[in-house]
mmCIF file of C-alpha atoms and ligand atoms in Angstrom:
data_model
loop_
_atom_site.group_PDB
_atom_site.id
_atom_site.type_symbol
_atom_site.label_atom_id
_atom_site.label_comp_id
_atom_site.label_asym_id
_atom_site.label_seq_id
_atom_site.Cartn_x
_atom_site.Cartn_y
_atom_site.Cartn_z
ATOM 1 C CA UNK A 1 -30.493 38.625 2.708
ATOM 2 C CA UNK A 2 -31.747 38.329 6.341
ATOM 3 C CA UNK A 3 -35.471 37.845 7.232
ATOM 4 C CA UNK A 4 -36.628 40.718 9.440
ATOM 5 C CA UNK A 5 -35.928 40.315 12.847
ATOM 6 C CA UNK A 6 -39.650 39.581 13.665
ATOM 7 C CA UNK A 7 -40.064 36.612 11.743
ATOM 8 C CA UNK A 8 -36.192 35.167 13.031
ATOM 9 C CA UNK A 9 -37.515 31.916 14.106
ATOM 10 C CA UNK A 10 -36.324 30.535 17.510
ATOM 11 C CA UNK A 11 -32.767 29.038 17.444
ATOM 12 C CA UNK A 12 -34.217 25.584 18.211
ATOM 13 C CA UNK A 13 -36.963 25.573 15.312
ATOM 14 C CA UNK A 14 -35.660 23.161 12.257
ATOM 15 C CA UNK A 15 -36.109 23.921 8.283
ATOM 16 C CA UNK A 16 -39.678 23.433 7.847
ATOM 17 C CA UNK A 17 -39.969 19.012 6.700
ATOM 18 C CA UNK A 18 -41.889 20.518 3.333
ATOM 19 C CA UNK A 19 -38.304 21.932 2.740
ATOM 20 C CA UNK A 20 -37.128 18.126 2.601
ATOM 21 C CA UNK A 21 -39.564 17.009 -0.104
ATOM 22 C CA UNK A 22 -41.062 20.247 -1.402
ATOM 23 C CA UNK A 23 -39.745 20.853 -5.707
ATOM 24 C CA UNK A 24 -40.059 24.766 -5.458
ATOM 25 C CA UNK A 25 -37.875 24.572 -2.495
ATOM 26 C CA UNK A 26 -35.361 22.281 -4.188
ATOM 27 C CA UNK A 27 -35.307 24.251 -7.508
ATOM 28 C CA UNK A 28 -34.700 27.587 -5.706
ATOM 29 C CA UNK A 29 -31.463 25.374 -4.130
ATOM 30 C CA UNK A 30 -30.167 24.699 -7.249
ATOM 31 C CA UNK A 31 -30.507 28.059 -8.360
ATOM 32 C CA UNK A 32 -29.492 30.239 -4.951
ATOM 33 C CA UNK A 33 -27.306 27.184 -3.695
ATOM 34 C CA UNK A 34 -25.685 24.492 -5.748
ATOM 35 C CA UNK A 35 -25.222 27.038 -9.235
ATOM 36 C CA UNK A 36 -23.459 29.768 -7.674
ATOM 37 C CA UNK A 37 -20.921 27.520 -5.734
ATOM 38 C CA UNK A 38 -17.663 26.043 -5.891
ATOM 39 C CA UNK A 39 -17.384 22.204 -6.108
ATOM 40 C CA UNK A 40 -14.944 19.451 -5.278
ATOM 41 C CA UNK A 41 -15.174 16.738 -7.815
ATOM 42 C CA UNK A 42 -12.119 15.241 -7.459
ATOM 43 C CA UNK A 43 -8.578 14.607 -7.349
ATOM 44 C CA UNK A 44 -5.458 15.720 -9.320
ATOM 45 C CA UNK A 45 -4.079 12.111 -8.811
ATOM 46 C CA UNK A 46 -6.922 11.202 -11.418
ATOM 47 C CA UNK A 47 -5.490 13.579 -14.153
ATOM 48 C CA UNK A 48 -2.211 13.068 -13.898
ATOM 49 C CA UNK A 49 -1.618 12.202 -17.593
ATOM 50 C CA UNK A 50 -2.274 14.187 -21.093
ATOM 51 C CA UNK A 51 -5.957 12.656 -22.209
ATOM 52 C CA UNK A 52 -7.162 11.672 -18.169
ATOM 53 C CA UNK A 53 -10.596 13.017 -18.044
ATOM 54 C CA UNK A 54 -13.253 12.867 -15.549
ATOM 55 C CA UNK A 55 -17.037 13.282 -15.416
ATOM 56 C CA UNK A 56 -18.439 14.730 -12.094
ATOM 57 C CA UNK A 57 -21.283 16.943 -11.778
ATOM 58 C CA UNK A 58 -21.652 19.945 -9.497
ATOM 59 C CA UNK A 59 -25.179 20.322 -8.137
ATOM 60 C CA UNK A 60 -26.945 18.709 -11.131
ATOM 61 C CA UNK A 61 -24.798 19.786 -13.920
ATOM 62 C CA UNK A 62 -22.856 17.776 -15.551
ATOM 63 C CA UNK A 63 -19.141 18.436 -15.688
ATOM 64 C CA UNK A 64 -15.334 17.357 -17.424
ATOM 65 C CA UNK A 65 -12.459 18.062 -16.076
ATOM 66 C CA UNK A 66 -9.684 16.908 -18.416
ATOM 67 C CA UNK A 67 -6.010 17.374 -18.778
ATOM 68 C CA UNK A 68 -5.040 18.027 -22.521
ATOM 69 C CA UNK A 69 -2.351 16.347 -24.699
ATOM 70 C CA UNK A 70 -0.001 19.805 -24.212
ATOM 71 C CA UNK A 71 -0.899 18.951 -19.797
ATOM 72 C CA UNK A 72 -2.933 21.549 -19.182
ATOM 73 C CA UNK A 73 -6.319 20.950 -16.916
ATOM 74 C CA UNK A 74 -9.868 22.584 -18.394
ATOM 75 C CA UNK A 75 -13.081 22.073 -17.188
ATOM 76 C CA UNK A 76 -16.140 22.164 -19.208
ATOM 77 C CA UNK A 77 -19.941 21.811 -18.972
ATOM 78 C CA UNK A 78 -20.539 17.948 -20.141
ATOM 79 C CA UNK A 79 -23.026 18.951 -22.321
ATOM 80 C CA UNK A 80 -22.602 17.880 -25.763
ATOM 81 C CA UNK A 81 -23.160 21.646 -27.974
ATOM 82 C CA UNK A 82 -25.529 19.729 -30.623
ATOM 83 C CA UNK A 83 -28.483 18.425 -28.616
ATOM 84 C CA UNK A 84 -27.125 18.246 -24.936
ATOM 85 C CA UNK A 85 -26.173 14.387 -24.550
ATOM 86 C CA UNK A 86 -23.270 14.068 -22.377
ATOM 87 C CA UNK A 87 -19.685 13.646 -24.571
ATOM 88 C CA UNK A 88 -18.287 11.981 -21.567
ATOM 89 C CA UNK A 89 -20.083 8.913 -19.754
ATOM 90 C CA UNK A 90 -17.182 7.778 -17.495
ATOM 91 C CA UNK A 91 -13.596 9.129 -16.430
ATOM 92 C CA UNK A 92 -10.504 7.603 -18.032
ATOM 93 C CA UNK A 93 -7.719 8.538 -20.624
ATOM 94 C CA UNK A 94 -8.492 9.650 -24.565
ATOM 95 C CA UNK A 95 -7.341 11.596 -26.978
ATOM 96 C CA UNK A 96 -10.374 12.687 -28.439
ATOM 97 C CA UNK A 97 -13.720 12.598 -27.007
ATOM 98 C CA UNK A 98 -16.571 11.644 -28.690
ATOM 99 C CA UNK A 99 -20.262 11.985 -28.036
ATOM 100 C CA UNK A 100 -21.397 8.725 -28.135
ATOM 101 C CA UNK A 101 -25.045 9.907 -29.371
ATOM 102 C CA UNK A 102 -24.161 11.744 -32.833
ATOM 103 C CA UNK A 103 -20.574 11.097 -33.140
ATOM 104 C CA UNK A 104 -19.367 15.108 -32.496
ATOM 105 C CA UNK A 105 -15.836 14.729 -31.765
ATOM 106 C CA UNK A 106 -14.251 17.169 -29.285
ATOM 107 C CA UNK A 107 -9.864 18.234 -28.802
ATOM 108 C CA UNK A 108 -9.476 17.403 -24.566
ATOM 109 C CA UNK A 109 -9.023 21.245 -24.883
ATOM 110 C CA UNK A 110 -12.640 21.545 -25.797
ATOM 111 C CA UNK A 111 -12.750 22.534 -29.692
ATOM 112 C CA UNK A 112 -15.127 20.973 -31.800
ATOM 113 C CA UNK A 113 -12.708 18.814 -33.956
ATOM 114 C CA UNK A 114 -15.439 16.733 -35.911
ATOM 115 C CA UNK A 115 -19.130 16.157 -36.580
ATOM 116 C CA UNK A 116 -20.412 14.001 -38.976
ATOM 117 C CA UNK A 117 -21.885 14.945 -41.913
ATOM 118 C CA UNK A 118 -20.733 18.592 -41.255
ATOM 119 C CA UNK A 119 -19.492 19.172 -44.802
ATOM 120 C CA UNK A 120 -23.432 18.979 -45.741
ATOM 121 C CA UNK A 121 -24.548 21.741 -44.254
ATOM 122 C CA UNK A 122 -23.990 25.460 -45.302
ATOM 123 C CA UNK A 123 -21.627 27.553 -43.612
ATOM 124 C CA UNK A 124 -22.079 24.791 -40.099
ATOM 125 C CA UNK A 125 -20.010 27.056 -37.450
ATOM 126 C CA UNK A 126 -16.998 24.237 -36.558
ATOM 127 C CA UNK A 127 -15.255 26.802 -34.380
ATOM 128 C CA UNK A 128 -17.907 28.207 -32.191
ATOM 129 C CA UNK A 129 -19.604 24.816 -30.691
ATOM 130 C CA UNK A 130 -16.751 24.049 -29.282
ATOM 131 C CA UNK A 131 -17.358 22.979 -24.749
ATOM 132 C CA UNK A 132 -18.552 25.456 -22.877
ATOM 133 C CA UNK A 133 -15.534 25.923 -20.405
ATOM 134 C CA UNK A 134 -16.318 26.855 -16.616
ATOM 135 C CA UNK A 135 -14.314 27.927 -13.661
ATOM 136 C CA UNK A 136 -11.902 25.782 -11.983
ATOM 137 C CA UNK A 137 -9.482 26.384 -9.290
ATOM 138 C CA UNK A 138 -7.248 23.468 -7.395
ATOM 139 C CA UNK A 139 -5.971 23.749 -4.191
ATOM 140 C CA UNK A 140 -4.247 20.915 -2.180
ATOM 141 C CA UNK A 141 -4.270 18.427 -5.012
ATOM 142 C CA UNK A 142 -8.553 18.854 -5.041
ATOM 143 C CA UNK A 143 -9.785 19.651 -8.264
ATOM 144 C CA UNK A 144 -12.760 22.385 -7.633
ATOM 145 C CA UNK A 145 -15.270 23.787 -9.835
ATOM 146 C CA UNK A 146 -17.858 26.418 -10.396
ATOM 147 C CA UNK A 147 -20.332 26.369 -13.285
ATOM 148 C CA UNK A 148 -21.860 29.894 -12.279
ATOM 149 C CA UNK A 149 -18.651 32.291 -11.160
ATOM 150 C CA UNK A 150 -18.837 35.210 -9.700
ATOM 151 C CA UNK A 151 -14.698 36.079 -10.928
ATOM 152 C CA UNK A 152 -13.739 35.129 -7.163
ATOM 153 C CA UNK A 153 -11.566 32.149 -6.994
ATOM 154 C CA UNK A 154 -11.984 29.365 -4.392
ATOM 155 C CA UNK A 155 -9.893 31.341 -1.726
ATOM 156 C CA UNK A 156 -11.605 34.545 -2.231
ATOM 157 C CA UNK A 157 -15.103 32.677 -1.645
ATOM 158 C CA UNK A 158 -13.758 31.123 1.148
ATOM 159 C CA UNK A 159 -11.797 33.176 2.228
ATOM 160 C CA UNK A 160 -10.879 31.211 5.594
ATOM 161 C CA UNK A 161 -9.848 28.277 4.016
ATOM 162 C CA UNK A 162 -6.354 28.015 4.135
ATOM 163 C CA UNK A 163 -6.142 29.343 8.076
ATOM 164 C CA UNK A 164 -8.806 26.363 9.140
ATOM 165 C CA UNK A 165 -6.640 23.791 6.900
ATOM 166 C CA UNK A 166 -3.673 24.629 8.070
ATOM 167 C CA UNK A 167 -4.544 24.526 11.559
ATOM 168 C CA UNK A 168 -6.307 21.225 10.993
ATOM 169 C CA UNK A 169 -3.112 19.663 9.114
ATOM 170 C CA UNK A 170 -5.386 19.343 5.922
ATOM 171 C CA UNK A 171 -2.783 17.806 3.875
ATOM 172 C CA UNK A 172 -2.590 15.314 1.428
ATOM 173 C CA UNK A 173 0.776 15.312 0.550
ATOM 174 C CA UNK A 174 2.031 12.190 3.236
ATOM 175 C CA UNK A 175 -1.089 10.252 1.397
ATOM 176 C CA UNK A 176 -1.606 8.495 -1.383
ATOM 177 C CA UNK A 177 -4.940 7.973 -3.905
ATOM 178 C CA UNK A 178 -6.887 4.814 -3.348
ATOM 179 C CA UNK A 179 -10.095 4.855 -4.564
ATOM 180 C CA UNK A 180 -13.394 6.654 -5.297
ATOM 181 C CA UNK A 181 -17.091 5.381 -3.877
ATOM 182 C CA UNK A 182 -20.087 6.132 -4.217
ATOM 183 C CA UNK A 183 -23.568 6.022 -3.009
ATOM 184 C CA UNK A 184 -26.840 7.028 -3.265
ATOM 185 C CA UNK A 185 -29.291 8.094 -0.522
ATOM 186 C CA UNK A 186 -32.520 8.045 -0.779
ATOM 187 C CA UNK A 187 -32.902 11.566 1.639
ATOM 188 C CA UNK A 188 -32.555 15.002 0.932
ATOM 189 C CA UNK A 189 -29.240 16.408 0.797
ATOM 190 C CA UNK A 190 -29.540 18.725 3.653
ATOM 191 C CA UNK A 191 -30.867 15.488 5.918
ATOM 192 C CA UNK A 192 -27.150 14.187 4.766
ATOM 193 C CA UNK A 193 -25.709 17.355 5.249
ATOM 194 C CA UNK A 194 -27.041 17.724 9.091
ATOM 195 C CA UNK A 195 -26.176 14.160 9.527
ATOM 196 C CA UNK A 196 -22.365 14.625 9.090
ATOM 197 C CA UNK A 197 -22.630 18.267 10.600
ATOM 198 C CA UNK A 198 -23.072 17.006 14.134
ATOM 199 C CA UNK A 199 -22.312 14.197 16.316
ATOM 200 C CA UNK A 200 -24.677 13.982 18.989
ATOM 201 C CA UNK A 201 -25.981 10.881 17.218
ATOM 202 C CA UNK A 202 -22.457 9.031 17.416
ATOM 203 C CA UNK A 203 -22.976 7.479 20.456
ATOM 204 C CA UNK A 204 -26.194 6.044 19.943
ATOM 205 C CA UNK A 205 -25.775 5.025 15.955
ATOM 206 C CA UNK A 206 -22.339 4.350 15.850
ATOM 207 C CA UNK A 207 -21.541 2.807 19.481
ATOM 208 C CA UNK A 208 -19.562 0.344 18.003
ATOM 209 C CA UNK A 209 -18.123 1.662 15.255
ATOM 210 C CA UNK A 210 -17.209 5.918 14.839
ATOM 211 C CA UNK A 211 -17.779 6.303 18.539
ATOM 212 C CA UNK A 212 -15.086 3.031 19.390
ATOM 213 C CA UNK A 213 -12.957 4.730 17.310
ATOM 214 C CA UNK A 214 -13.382 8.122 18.190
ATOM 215 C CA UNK A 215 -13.952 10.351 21.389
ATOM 216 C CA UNK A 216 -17.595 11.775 20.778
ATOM 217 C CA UNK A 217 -17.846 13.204 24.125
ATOM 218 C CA UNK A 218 -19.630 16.905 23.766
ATOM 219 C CA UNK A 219 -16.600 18.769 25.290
ATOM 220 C CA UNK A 220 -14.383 16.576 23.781
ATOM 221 C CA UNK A 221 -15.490 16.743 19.767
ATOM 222 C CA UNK A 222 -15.171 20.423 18.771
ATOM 223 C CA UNK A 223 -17.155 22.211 15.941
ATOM 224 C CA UNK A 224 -15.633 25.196 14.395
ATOM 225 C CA UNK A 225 -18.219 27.110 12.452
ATOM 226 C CA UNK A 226 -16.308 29.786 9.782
ATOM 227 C CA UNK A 227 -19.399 31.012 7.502
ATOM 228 C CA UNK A 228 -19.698 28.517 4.451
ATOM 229 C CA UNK A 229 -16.892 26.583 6.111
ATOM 230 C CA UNK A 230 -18.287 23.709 9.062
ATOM 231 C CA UNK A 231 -14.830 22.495 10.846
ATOM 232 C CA UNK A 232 -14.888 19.236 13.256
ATOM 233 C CA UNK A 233 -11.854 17.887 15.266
ATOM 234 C CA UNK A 234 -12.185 14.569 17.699
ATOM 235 C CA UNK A 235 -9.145 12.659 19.434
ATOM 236 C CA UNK A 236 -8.780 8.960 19.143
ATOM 237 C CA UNK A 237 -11.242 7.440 21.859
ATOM 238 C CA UNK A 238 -8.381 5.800 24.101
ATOM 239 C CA UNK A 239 -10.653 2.708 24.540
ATOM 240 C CA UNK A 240 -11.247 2.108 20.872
ATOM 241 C CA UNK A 241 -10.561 -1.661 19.967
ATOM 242 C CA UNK A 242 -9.423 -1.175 16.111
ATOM 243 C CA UNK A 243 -7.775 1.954 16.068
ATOM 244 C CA UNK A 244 -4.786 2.117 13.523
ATOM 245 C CA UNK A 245 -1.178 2.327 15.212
ATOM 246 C CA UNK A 246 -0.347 6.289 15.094
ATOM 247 C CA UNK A 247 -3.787 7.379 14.543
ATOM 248 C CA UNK A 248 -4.540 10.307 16.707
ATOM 249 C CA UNK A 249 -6.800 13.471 15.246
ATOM 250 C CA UNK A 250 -9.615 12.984 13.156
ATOM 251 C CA UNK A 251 -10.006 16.610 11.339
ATOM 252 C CA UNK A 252 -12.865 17.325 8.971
ATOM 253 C CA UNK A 253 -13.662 19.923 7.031
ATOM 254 C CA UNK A 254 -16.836 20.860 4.823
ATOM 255 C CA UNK A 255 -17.550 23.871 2.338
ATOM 256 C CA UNK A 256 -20.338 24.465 1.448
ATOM 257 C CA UNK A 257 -22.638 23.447 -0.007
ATOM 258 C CA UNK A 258 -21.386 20.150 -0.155
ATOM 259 C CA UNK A 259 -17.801 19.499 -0.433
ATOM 260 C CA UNK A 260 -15.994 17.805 2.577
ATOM 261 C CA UNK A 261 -12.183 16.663 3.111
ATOM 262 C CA UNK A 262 -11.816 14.246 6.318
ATOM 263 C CA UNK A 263 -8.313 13.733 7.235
ATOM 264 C CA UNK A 264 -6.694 11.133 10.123
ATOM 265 C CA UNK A 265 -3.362 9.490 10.050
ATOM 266 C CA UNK A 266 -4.621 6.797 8.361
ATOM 267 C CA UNK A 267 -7.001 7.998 5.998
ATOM 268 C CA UNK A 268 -7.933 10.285 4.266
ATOM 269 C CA UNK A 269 -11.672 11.144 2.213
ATOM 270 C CA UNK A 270 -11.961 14.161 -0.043
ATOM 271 C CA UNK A 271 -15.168 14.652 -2.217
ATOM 272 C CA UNK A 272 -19.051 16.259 -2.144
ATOM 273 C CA UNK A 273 -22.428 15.281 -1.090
ATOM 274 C CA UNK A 274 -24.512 16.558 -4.706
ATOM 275 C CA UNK A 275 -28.625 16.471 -4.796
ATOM 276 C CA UNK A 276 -30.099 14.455 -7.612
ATOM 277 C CA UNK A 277 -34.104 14.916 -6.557
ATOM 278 C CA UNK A 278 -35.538 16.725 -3.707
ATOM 279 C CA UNK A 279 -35.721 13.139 -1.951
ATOM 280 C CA UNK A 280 -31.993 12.189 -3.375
ATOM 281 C CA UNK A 281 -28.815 12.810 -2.820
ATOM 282 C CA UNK A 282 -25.372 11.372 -3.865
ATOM 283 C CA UNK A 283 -21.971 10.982 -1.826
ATOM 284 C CA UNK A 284 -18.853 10.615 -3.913
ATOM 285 C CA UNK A 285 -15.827 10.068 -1.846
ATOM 286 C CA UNK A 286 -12.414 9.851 -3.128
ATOM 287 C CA UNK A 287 -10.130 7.648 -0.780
ATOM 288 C CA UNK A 288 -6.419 8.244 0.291
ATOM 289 C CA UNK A 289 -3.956 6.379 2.515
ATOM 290 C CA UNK A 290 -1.181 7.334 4.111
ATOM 291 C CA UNK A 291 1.937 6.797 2.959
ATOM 292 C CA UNK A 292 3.520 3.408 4.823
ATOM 293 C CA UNK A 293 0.598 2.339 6.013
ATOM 294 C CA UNK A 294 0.424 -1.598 6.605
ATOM 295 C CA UNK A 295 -2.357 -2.895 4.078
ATOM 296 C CA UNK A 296 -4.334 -5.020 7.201
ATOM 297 C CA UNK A 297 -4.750 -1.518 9.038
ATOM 298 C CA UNK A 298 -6.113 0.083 6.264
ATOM 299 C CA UNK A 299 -8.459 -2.621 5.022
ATOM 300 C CA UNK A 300 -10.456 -2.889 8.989
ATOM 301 C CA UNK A 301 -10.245 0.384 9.454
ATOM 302 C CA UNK A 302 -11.804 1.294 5.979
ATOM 303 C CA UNK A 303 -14.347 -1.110 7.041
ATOM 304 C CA UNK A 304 -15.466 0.699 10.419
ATOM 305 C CA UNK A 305 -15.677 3.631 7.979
ATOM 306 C CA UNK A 306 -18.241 2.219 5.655
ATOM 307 C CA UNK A 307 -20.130 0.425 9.057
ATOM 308 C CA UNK A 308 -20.725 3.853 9.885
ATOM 309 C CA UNK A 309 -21.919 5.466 6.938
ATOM 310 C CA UNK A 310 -24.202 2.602 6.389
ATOM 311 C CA UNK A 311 -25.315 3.519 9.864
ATOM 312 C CA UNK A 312 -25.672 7.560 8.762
ATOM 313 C CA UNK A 313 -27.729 6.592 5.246
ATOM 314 C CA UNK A 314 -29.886 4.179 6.786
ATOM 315 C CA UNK A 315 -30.468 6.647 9.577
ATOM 316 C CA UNK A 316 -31.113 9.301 7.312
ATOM 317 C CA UNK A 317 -33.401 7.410 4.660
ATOM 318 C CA UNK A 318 -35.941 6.326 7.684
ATOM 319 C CA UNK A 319 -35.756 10.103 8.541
ATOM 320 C CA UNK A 320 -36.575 11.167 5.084
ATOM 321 C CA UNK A 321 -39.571 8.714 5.137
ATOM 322 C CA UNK A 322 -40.993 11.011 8.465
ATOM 323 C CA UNK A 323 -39.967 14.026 7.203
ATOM 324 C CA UNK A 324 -42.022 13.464 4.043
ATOM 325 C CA UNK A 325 -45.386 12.630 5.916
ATOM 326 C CA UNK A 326 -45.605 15.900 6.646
ATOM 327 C CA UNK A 327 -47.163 15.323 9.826
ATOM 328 C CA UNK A 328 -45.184 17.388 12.199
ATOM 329 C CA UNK A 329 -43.849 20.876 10.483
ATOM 330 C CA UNK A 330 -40.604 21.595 12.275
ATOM 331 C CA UNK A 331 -38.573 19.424 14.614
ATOM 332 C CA UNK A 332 -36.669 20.827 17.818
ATOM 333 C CA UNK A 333 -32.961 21.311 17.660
ATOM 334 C CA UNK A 334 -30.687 20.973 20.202
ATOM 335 C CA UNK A 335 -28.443 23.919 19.451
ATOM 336 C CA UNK A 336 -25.920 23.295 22.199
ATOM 337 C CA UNK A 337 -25.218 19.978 20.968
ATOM 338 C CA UNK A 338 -25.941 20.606 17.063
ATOM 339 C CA UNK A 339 -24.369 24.000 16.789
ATOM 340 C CA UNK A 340 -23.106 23.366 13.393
ATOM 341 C CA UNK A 341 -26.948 22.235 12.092
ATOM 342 C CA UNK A 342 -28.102 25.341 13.000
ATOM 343 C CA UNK A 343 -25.483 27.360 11.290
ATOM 344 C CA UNK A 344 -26.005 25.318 8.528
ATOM 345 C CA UNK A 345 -29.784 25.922 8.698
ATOM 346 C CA UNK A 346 -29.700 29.699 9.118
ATOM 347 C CA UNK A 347 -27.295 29.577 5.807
ATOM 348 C CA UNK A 348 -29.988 27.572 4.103
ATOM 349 C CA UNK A 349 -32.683 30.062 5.201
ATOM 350 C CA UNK A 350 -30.519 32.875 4.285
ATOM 351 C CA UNK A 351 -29.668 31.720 0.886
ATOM 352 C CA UNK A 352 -33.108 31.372 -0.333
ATOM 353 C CA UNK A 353 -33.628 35.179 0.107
ATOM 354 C CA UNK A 354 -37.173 34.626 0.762
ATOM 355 C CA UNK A 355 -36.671 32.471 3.843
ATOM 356 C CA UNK A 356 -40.002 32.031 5.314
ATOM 357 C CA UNK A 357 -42.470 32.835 2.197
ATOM 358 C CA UNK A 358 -42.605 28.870 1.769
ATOM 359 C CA UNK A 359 -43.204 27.804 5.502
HETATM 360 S S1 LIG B 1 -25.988 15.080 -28.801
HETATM 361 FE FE1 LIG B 1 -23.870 14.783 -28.993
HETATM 362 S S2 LIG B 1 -23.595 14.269 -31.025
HETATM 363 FE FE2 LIG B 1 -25.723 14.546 -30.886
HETATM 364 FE FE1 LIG B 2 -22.785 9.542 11.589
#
């Protein structure tokens, strides 16, 4: 739903800063944003066995993914079905899972196998309390789900998807899983979310670490915006002191609302930025390297990696800190230079379906 064209505002004007702080505005996210959405949260390579499980969440609900003894992957709310405790409190490999609040005892395939005490009560309905299961989809070894689905799978929401991948090489297969990280920002998610959707900030912030690396140039990093789907392509900056032998293209991709795959010939990170409060958000970042990689490349250039996203959360949390004083209503974009913030904006504004009721 569009505003009317009257009330458009100008293509410089930012999200109001009460939309960075503001509950109503973050509850109407969850609702109009995060529910109805597809989620990455996380990779095949960590269900590769009968009884591998993982807990994610998508938005702010709780989810399991887990591949059952016959090998076949479900995902379920992580809600246990007698008084909402989660079953599952950390990924690994089971056969059964238990809540560890009551005892209920759930199949991997979601059936409600035991609960103590059971046998006391009259007629207690075993076979309907089983996990409430929810929609998931994988595509290029990236487990994705959606706890609100419309029917459409991942491709039909997006429906771009595998055009902009395949252009940008988004391919896992030469890679293999390393690890998963973590952190937590103290900023609103769309703060993060506009952080990594534009890099007129590189050369300032990360002068000696993305921007080494990288060629941040404006004509030379390129933006393609698809709808829900933000794409970003640089070339290795040919001056860049640490730059991995063979490492060329950086490609990036994000879907929103807050999944992103980043891709180099070195690296790769696949995973989702997810709001915990309207002044929190979490990035969870699952890390692969490529195939034949020499262990000394990866480990520095893992490290200008993490230099720069302590440069982008630090960045954003002083940010968050203005935005929430309140004292100046809407900042001034630059659209020329942070064309992908302002698509991302007017997709924030047009998902809320009342767009400018709050301002
Ligand atoms: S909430 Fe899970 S067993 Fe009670
Ligand atoms: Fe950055």
């Amino acid at each position: 739903v569009h505003a009317p064209a009257s009330k458009t505002p100008p293509p410089e004007q930012t999200l109001p800063a009460r939309w960075y702080w503001d509950d109503s505005i973050f509850e109407r996210e969850l609702e109009q944003i995060f529910t109805p959405s597809w989620h990455l949260v996380g990779a095949t390579a960590e269900l590769s066995s009968p009884g591998d499980h993982l807990v994610a969440r998508a938005g702010i609900v709780p989810i399991l993914v887990t591949r059952d003894l016959r090998g076949e992957l479900h995902a379920f709310l992580n809600i246990c079905r007698h008084r909402g405790h989660p079953v599952a409190l950390s990924s690994g490999n089971r056969k059964t899972l238990q809540c560890s609040y009551h005892a209920w005892t759930y199949d991997l395939d979601g059936r409600l196998k035991t609960a103590p005490r059971a046998e006391r009560e009259p007629c207690f309905p075993t076979s309907s309390l089983g996990l409430v299961p929810i929609a998931l989809d994988v595509w290029r070894e990236l487990v994705f789900v959606n706890a609100h689905p419309d029917g459409r799978s991942l491709i039909e929401t997006h429906p771009a998807l595998n055009t902009i991948a395949d252009e940008l090489r988004l391919d896992l297969s030469g890679y293999r899983y390393f690890t998963k990280s973590s952190a937590v920002v103290q900023a609103n998610w769309k703060a993060w979310f506009e952080n990594v959707s534009e890099c007129y900030h590189c050369s300032t912030l990360h002068a000696q670490t993305f921007a080494d690396a990288w060629e941040v140039a404006p004509d030379a990093y390129r933006f393609i915006c698809e709808d829900a789907l933000i794409a970003q392509v640089a070339a290795r900056n040919a001056h860049g002191r640490r730059l991995p032998e063979g490492t060329e293209r950086l490609r990036q991709l994000h879907i929103w609302p807050g999944s992103f795959i980043s891709v180099d010939d070195t690296l790769a990170f696949a995973g989702a930025v997810t709001p915990l409060t309207p002044q929190s958000c979490e990035m969870t970042s699952y890390v692969y390297v490529r195939r034949g990689v020499k262990s000394e490349s990866i480990a520095s250039w893992l490290e200008m990696y993490d230099a720069a996203l302590r440069e982008d959360v630090e960045a954003v949390e002083r940010q968050q800190m203005s935005l929430r004083s309140n004292r100046i209503p809407y900042g001034h974009l630059m659209p020329a230079s942070e064309l992908a913030v302002a698509h991302f904006q007017r997709m924030v504004r047009s998902a809320l379906k009342e767009p400018f009721a709050a301002d």
